[in-house]
PDB file of C-alpha atoms in Angstrom:
ATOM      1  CA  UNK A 501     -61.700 189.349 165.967  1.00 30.00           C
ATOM      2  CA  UNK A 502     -61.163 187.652 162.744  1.00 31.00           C
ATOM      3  CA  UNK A 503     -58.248 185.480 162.518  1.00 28.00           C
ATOM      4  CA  UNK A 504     -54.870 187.178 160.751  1.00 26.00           C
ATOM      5  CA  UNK A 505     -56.372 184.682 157.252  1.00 31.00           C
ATOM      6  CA  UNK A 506     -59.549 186.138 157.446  1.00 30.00           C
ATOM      7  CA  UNK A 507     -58.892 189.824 157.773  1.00 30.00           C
ATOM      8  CA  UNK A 508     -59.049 191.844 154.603  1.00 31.00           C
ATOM      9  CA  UNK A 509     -56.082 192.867 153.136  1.00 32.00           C
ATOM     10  CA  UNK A 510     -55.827 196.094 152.312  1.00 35.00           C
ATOM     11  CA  UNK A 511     -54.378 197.720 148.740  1.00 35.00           C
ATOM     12  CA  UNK A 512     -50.800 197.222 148.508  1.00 36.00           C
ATOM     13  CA  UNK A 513     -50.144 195.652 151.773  1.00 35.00           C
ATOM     14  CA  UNK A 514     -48.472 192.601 152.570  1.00 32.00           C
ATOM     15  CA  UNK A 515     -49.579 189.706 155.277  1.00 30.00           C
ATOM     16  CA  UNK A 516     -45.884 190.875 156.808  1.00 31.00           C
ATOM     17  CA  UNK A 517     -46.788 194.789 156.751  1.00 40.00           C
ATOM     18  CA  UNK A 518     -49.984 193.822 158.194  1.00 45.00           C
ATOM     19  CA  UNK A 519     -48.412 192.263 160.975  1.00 48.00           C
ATOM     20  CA  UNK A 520     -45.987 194.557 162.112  1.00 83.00           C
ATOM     21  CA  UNK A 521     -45.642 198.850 161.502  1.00 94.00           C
ATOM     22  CA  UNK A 522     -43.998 200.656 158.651  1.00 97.00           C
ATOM     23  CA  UNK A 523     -42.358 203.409 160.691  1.00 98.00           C
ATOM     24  CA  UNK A 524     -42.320 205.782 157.712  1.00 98.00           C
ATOM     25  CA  UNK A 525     -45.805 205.463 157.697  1.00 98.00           C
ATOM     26  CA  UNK A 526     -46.398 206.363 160.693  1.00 98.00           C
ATOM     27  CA  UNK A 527     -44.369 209.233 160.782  1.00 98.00           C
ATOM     28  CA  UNK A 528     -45.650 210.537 157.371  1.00 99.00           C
ATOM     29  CA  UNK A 529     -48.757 210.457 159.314  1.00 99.00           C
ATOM     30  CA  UNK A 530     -47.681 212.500 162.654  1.00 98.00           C
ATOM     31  CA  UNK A 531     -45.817 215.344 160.422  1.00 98.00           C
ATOM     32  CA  UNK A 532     -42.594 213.965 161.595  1.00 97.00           C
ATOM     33  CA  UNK A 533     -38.851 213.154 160.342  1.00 96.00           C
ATOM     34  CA  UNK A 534     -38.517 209.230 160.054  1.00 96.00           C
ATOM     35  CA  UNK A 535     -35.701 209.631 162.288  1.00 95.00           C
ATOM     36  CA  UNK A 536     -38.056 210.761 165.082  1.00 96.00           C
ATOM     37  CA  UNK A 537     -40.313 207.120 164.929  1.00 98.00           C
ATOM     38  CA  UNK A 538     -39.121 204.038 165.433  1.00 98.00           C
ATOM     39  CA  UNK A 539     -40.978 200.895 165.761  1.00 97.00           C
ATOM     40  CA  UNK A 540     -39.511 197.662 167.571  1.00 95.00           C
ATOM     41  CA  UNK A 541     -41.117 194.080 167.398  1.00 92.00           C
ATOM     42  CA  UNK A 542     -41.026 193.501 171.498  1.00 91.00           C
ATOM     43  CA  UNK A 543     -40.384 195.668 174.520  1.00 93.00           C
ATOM     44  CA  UNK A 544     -40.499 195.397 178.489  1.00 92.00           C
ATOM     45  CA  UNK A 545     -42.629 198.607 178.123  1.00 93.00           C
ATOM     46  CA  UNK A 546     -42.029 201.625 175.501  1.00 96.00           C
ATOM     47  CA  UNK A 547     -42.588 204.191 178.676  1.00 96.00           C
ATOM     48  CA  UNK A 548     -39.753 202.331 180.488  1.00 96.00           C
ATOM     49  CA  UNK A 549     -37.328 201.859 177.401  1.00 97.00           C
ATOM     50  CA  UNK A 550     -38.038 205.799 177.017  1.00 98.00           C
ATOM     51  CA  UNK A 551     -37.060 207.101 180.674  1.00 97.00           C
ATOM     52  CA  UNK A 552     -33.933 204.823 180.175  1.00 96.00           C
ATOM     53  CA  UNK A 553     -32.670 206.314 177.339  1.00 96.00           C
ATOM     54  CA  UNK A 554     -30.474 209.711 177.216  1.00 92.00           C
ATOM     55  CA  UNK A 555     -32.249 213.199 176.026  1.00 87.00           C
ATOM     56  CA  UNK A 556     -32.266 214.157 172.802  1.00 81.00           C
ATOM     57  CA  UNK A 557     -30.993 217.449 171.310  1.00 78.00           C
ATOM     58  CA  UNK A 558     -33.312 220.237 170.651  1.00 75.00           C
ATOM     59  CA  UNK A 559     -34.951 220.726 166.789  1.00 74.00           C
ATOM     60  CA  UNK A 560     -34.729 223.525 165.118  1.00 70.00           C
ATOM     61  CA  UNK A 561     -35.621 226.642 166.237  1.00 72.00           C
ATOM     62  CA  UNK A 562     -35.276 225.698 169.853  1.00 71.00           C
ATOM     63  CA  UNK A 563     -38.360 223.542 169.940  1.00 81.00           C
ATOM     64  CA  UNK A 564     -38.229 220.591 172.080  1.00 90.00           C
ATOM     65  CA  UNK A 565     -36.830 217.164 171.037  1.00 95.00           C
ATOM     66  CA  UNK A 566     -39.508 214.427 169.948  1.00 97.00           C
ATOM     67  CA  UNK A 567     -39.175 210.882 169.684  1.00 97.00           C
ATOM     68  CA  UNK A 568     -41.906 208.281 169.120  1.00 98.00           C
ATOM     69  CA  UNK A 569     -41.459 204.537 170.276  1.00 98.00           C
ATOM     70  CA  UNK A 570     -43.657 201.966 169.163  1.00 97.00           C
ATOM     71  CA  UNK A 571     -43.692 198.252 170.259  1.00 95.00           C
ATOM     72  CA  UNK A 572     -45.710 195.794 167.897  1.00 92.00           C
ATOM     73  CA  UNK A 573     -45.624 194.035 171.460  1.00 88.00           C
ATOM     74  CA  UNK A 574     -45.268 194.942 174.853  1.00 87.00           C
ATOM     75  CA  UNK A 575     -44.668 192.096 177.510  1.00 84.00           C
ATOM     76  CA  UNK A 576     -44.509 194.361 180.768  1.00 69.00           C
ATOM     77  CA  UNK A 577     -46.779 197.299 179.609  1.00 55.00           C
ATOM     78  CA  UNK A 578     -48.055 199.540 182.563  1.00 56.00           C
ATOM     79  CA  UNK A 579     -50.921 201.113 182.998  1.00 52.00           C
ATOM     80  CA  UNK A 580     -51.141 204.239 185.996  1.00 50.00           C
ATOM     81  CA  UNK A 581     -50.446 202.755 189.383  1.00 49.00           C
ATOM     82  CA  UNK A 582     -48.160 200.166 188.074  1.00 49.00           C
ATOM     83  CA  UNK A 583     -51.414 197.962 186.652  1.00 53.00           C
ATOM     84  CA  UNK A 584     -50.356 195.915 183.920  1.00 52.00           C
ATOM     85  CA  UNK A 585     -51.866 197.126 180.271  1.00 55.00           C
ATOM     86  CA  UNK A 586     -53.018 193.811 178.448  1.00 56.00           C
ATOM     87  CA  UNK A 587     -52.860 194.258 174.781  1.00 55.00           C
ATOM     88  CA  UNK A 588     -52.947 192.070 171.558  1.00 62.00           C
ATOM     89  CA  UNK A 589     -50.435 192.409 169.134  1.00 61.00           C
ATOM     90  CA  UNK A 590     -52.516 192.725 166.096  1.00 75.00           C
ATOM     91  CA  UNK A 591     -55.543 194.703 168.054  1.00 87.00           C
ATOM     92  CA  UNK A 592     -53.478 197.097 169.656  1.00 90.00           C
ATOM     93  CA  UNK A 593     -51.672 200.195 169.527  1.00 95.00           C
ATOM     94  CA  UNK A 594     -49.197 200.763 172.460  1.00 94.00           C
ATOM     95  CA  UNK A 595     -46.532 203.296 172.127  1.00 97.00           C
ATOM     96  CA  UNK A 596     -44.732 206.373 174.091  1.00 98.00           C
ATOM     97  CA  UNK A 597     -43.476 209.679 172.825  1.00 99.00           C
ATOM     98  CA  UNK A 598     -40.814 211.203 174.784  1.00 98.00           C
ATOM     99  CA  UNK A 599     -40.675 215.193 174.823  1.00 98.00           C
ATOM    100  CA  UNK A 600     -37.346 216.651 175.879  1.00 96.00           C
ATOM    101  CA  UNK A 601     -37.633 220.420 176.630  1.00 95.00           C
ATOM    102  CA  UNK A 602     -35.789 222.731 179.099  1.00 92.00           C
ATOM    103  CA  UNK A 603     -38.051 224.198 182.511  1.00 91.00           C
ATOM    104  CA  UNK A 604     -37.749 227.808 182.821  1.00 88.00           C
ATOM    105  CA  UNK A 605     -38.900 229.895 185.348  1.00 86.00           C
ATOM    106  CA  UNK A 606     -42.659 230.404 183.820  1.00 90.00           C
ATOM    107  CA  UNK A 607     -43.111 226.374 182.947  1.00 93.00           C
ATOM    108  CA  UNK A 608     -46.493 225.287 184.310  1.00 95.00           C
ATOM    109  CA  UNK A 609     -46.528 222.599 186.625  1.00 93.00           C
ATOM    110  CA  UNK A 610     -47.760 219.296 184.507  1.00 96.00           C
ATOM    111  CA  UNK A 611     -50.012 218.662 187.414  1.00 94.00           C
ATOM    112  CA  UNK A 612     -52.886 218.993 184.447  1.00 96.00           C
ATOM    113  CA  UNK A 613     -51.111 217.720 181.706  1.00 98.00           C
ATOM    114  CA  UNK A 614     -52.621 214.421 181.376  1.00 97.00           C
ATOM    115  CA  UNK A 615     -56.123 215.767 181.125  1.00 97.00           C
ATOM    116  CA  UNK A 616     -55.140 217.772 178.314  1.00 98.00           C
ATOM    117  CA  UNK A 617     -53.932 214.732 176.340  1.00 98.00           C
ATOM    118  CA  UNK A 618     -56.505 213.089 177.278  1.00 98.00           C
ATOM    119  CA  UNK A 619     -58.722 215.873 175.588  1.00 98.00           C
ATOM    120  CA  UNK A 620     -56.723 215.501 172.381  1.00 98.00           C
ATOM    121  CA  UNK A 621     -56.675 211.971 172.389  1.00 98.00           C
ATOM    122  CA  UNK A 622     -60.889 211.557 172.542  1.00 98.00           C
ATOM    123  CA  UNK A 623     -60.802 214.619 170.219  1.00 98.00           C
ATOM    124  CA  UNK A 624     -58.728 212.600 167.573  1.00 98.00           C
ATOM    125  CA  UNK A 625     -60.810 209.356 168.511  1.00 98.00           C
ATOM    126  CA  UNK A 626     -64.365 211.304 167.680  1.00 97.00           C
ATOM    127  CA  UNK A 627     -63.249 210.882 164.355  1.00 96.00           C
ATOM    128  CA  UNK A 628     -63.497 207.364 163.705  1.00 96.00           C
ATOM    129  CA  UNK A 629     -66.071 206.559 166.142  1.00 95.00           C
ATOM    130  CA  UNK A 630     -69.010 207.447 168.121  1.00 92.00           C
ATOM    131  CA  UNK A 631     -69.547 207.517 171.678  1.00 94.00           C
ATOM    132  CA  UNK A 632     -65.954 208.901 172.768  1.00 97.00           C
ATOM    133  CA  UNK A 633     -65.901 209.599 176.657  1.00 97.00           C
ATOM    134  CA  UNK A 634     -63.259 210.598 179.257  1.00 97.00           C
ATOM    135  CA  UNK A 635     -63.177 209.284 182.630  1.00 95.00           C
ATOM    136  CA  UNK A 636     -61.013 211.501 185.155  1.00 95.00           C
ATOM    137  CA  UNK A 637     -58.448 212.026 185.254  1.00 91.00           C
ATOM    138  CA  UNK A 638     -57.487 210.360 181.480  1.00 86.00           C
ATOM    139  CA  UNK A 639     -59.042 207.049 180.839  1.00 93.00           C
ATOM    140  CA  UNK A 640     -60.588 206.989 177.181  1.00 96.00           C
ATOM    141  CA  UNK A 641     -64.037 205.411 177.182  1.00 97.00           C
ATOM    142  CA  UNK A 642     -66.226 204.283 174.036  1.00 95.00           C
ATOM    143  CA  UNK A 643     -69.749 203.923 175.215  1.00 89.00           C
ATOM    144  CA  UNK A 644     -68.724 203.655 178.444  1.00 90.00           C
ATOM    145  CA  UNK A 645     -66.533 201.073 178.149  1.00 91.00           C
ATOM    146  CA  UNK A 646     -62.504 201.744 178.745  1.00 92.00           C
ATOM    147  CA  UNK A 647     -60.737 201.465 174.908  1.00 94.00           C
ATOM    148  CA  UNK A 648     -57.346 203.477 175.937  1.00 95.00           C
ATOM    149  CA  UNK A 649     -55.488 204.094 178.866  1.00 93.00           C
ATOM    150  CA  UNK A 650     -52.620 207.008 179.177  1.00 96.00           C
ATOM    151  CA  UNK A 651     -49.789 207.046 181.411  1.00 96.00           C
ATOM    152  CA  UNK A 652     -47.059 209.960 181.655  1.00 97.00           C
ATOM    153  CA  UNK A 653     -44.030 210.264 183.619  1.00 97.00           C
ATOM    154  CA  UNK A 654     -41.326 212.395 183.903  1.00 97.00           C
ATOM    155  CA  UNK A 655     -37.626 212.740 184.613  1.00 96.00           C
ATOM    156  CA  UNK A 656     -36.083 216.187 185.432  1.00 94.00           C
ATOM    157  CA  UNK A 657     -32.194 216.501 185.380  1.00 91.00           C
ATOM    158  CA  UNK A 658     -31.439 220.067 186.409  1.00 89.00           C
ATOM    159  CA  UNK A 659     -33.425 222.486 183.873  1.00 90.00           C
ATOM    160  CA  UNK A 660     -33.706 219.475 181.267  1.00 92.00           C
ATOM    161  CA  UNK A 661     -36.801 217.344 181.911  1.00 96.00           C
ATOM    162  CA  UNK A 662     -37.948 214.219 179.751  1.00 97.00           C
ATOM    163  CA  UNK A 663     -41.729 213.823 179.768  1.00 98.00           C
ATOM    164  CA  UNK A 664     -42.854 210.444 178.480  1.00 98.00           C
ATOM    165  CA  UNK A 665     -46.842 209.273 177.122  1.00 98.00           C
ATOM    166  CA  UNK A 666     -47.292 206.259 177.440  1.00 98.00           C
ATOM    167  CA  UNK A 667     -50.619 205.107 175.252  1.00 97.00           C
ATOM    168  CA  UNK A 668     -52.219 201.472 175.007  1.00 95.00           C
ATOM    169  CA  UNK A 669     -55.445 201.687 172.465  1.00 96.00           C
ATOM    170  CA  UNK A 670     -57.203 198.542 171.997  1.00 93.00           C
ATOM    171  CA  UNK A 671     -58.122 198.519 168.183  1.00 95.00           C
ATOM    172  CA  UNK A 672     -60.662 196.018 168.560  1.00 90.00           C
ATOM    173  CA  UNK A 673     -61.392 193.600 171.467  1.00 84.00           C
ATOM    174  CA  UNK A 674     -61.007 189.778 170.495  1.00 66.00           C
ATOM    175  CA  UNK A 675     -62.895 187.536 173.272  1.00 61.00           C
ATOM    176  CA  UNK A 676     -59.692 186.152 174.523  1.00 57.00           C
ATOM    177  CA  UNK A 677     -57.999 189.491 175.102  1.00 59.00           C
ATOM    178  CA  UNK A 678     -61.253 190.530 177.100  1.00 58.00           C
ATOM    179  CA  UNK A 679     -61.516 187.920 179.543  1.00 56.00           C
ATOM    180  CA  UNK A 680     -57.661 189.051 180.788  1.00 58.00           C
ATOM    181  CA  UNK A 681     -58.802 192.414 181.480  1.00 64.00           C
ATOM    182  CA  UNK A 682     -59.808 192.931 184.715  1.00 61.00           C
ATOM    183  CA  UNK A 683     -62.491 195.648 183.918  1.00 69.00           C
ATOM    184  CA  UNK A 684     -65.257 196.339 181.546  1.00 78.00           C
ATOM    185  CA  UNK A 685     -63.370 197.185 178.182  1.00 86.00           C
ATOM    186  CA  UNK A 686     -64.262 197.106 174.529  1.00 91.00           C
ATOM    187  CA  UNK A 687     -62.415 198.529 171.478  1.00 93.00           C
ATOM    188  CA  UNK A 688     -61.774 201.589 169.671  1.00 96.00           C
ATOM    189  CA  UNK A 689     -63.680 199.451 166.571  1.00 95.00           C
ATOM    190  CA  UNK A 690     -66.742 196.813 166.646  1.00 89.00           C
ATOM    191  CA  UNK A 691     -64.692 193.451 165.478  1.00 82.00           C
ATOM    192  CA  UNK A 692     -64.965 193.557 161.715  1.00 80.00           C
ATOM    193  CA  UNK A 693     -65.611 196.635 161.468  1.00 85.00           C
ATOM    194  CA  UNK A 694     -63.785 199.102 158.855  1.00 88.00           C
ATOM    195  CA  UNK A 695     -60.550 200.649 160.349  1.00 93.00           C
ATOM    196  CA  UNK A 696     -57.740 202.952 159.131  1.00 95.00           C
ATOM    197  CA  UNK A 697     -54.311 201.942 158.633  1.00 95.00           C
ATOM    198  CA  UNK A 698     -52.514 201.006 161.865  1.00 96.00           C
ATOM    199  CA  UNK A 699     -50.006 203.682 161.008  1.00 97.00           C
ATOM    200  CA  UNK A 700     -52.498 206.358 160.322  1.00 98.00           C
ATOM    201  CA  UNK A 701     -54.156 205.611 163.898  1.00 98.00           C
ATOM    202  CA  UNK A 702     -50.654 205.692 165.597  1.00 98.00           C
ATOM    203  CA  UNK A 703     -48.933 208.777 163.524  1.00 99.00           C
ATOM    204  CA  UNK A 704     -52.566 210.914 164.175  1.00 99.00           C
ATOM    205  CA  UNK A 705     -52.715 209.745 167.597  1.00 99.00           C
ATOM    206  CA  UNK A 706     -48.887 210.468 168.352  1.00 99.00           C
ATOM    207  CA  UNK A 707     -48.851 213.823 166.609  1.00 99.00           C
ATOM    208  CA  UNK A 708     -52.258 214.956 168.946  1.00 99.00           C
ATOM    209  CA  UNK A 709     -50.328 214.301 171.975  1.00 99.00           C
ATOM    210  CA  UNK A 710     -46.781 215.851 170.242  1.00 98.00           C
ATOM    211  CA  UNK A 711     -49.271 219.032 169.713  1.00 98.00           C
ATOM    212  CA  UNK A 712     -51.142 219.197 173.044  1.00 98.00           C
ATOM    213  CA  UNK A 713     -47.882 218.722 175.325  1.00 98.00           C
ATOM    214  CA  UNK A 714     -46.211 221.768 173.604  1.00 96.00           C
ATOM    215  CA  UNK A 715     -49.600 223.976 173.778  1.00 97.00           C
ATOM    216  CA  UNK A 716     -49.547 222.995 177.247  1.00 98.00           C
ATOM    217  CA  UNK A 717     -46.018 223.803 178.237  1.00 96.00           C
ATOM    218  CA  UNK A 718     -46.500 227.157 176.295  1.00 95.00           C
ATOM    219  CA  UNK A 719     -49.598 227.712 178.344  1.00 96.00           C
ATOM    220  CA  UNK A 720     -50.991 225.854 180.674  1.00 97.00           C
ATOM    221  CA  UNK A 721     -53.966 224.172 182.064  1.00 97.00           C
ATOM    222  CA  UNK A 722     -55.866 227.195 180.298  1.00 95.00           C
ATOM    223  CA  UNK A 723     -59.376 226.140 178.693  1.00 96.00           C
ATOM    224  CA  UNK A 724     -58.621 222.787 178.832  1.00 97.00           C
ATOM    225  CA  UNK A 725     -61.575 222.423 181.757  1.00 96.00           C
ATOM    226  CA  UNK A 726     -63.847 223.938 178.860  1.00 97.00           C
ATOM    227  CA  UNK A 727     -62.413 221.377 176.301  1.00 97.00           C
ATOM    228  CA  UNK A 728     -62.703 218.358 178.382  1.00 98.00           C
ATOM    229  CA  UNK A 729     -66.578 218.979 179.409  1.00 97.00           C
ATOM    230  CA  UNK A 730     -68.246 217.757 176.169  1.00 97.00           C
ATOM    231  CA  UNK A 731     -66.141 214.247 176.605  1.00 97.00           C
ATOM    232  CA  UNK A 732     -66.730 214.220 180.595  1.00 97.00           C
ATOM    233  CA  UNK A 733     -68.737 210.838 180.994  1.00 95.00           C
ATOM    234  CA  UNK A 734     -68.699 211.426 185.372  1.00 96.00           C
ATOM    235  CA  UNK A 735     -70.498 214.695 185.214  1.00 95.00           C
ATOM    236  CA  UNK A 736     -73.691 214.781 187.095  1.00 95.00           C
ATOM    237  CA  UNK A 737     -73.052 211.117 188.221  1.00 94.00           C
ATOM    238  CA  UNK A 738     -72.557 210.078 191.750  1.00 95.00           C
ATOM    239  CA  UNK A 739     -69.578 208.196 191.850  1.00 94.00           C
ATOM    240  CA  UNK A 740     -66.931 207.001 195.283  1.00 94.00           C
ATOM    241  CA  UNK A 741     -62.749 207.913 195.051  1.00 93.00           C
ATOM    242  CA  UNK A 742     -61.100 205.178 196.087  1.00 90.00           C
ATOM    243  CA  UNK A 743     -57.428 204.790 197.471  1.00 86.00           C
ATOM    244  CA  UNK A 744     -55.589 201.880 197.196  1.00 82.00           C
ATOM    245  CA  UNK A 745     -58.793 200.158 196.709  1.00 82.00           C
ATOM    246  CA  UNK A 746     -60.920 201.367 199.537  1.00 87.00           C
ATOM    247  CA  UNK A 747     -63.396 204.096 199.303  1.00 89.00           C
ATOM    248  CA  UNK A 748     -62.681 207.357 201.107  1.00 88.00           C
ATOM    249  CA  UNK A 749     -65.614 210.102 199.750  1.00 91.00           C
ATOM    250  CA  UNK A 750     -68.627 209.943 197.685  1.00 94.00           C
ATOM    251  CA  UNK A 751     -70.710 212.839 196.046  1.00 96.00           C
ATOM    252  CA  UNK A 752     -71.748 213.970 192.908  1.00 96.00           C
ATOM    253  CA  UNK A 753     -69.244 214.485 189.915  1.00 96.00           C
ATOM    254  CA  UNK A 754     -68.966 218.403 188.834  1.00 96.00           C
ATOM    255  CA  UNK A 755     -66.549 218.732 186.214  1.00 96.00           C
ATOM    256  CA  UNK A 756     -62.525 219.788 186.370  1.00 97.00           C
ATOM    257  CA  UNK A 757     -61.358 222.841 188.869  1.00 96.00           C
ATOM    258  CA  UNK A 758     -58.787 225.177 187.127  1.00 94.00           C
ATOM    259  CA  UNK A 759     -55.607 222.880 187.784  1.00 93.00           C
ATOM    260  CA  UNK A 760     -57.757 219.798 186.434  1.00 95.00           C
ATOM    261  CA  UNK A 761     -59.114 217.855 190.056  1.00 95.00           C
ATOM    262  CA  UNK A 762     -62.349 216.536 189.751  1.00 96.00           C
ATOM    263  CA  UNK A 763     -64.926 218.678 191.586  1.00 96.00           C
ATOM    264  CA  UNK A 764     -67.106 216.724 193.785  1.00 96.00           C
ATOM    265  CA  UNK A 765     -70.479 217.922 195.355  1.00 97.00           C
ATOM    266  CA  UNK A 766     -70.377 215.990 198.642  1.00 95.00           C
ATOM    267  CA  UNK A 767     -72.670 216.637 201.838  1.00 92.00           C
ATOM    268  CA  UNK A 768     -70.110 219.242 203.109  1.00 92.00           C
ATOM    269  CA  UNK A 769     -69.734 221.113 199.961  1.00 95.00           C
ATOM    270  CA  UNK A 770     -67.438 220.998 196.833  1.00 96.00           C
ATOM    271  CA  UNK A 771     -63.976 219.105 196.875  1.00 94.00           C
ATOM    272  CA  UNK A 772     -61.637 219.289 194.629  1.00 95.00           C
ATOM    273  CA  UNK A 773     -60.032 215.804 194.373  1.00 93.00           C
ATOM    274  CA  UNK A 774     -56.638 215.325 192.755  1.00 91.00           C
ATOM    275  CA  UNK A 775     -55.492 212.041 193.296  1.00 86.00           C
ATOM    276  CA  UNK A 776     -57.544 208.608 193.220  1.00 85.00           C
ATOM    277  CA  UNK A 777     -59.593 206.522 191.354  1.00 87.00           C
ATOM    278  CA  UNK A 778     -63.245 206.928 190.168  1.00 91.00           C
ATOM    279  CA  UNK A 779     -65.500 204.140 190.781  1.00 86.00           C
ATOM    280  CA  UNK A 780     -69.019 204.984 188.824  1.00 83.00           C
ATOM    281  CA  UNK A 781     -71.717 202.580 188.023  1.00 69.00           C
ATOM    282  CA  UNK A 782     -71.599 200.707 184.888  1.00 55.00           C
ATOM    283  CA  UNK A 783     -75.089 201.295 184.095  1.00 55.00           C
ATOM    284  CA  UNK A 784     -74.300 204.953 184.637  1.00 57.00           C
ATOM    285  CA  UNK A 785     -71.441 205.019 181.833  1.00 63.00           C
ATOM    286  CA  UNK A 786     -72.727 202.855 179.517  1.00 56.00           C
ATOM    287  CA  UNK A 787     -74.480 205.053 176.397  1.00 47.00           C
ATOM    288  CA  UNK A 788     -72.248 208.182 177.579  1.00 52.00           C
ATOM    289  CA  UNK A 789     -71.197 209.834 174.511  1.00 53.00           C
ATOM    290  CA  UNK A 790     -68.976 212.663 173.688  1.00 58.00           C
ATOM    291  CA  UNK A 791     -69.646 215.115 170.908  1.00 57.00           C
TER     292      UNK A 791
END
């Protein structure tokens, strides 16, 4: 990564705007009211500040309440699990959109809501670079290599529930950043590369998520199997779930089942699997490319 003095500056931007986020911006960018985005210099963790805070009324029209939280830096960021999400202030995007709405009797189960963000975040990603991949169930891979990780959580309070997205993007990867990740990584952008606006990335990526949560709670899981296969990096591989560290079943990667478990092709047949982690050969990853 080039140091802050060597970066280019882009048209009408100050060194200041450059080093934090111009919440306008960003909301411009997602289709939002500014009052909907805010932007804080530090945070614990946006997901946690989020699930503290009260829910919001409804907009107009019924729909359900938005709000966007982004933290130039995070100093207790978590990843799924409770792993720790290492970011760089100035390489980075880490944020969390909370989604009030109210459950109703036909509200799907948000069993397979993650892998439907995670479909609209690679689909938003394809954009401005090549090589997007998903690993199951919503890890965001660039040439094989993790560049995003997505964590939701949710807080139900009779028929009001608060569903939080947590998403850490690393921008670009600067060599100190990757040696305190404890997994292959890389960034969204080769270091020096050309890159949007900060703001643009965030309000883009936020309103993607903002869309795909509401098409989800209006209908489901629905094609989102058919929409996640192009990006599917594990299909055809032979990869091992682990839990809590220690493998437990091995077989051949088959795509997503209709409530989004990976299908596995083991020696006894298909399984769906629904909770665990993936553990796939490097060598197997590396090159896979989405559309």
């Amino acid at each position: 990564m080039a140091s802050p003095d060597q970066q280019t500056q882009q048209p009408g931007r100050s060194a200041a705007a450059d080093a934090g986020l111009d919440a306008a911006l960003i909301a411009a960018a997602a289709a939002l009211p500014e009052s909907c985005v805010e932007v804080v210099d530090s945070i614990d963790s946006t997901n946690k500040e989020l699930m503290r805070r009260p829910a919001g009324p409804p907009r107009s029209g019924g729909a359900p309440a938005v709000h966007v939280l982004l933290a130039v830096q995070q100093v207790a960021g978590r990843g799924r699990r409770g792993r720790v999400f290492v970011s760089d202030p100035l390489d980075s995007l880490t944020f969390s959109v909370a989604i009030d709405h109210c459950r109703g009797a036909h509200t799907p189960a948000l069993v397979g809501l993650p892998l439907a963000l995670g479909v609209a975040v690679a689909k938003t990603a394809s954009a401005w670079a090549p090589g997007i991949g998903l690993k199951w169930p919503n890890d965001l891979l660039r040439k094989g290599l993790k560049c995003a990780g997505m964590l939701v959580e949710t807080r139900l309070s009779g028929e009001h529930e608060r569903i939080v997205i947590g998403l850490g993007v690393n921008l670009r990867l600067p060599d100190a950043l990757a040696s305190a990740i404890d997994q292959p990584a890389c960034g969204l952008f080769e270091a020096g590369s050309a890159m949007p606006p900060r703001e643009e990335l965030a309000g883009r990526l936020a309103r993607a998520l903002i869309d795909a949560a509401e098409r989800f709670l209006a209908e489901g899981f629905g094609d989102t199997a058919l929409q996640w296969a192009p990006f599917d990096v594990l299909a055809g591989r032979e990869v091992t779930i682990l839990e809590d560290g220690r493998p437990k079943l091995s077989g051949r990667a088959d795509g997503l089942d209709p409530t989004g478990a990976l299908r596995l092709r083991t020696s006894d047949g298909v399984v769906a699997v629904a909770v665990g982690d993936v553990s796939a050969r490097l060598s197997d990853l590396t090159g896979a490319r989405g559309p």
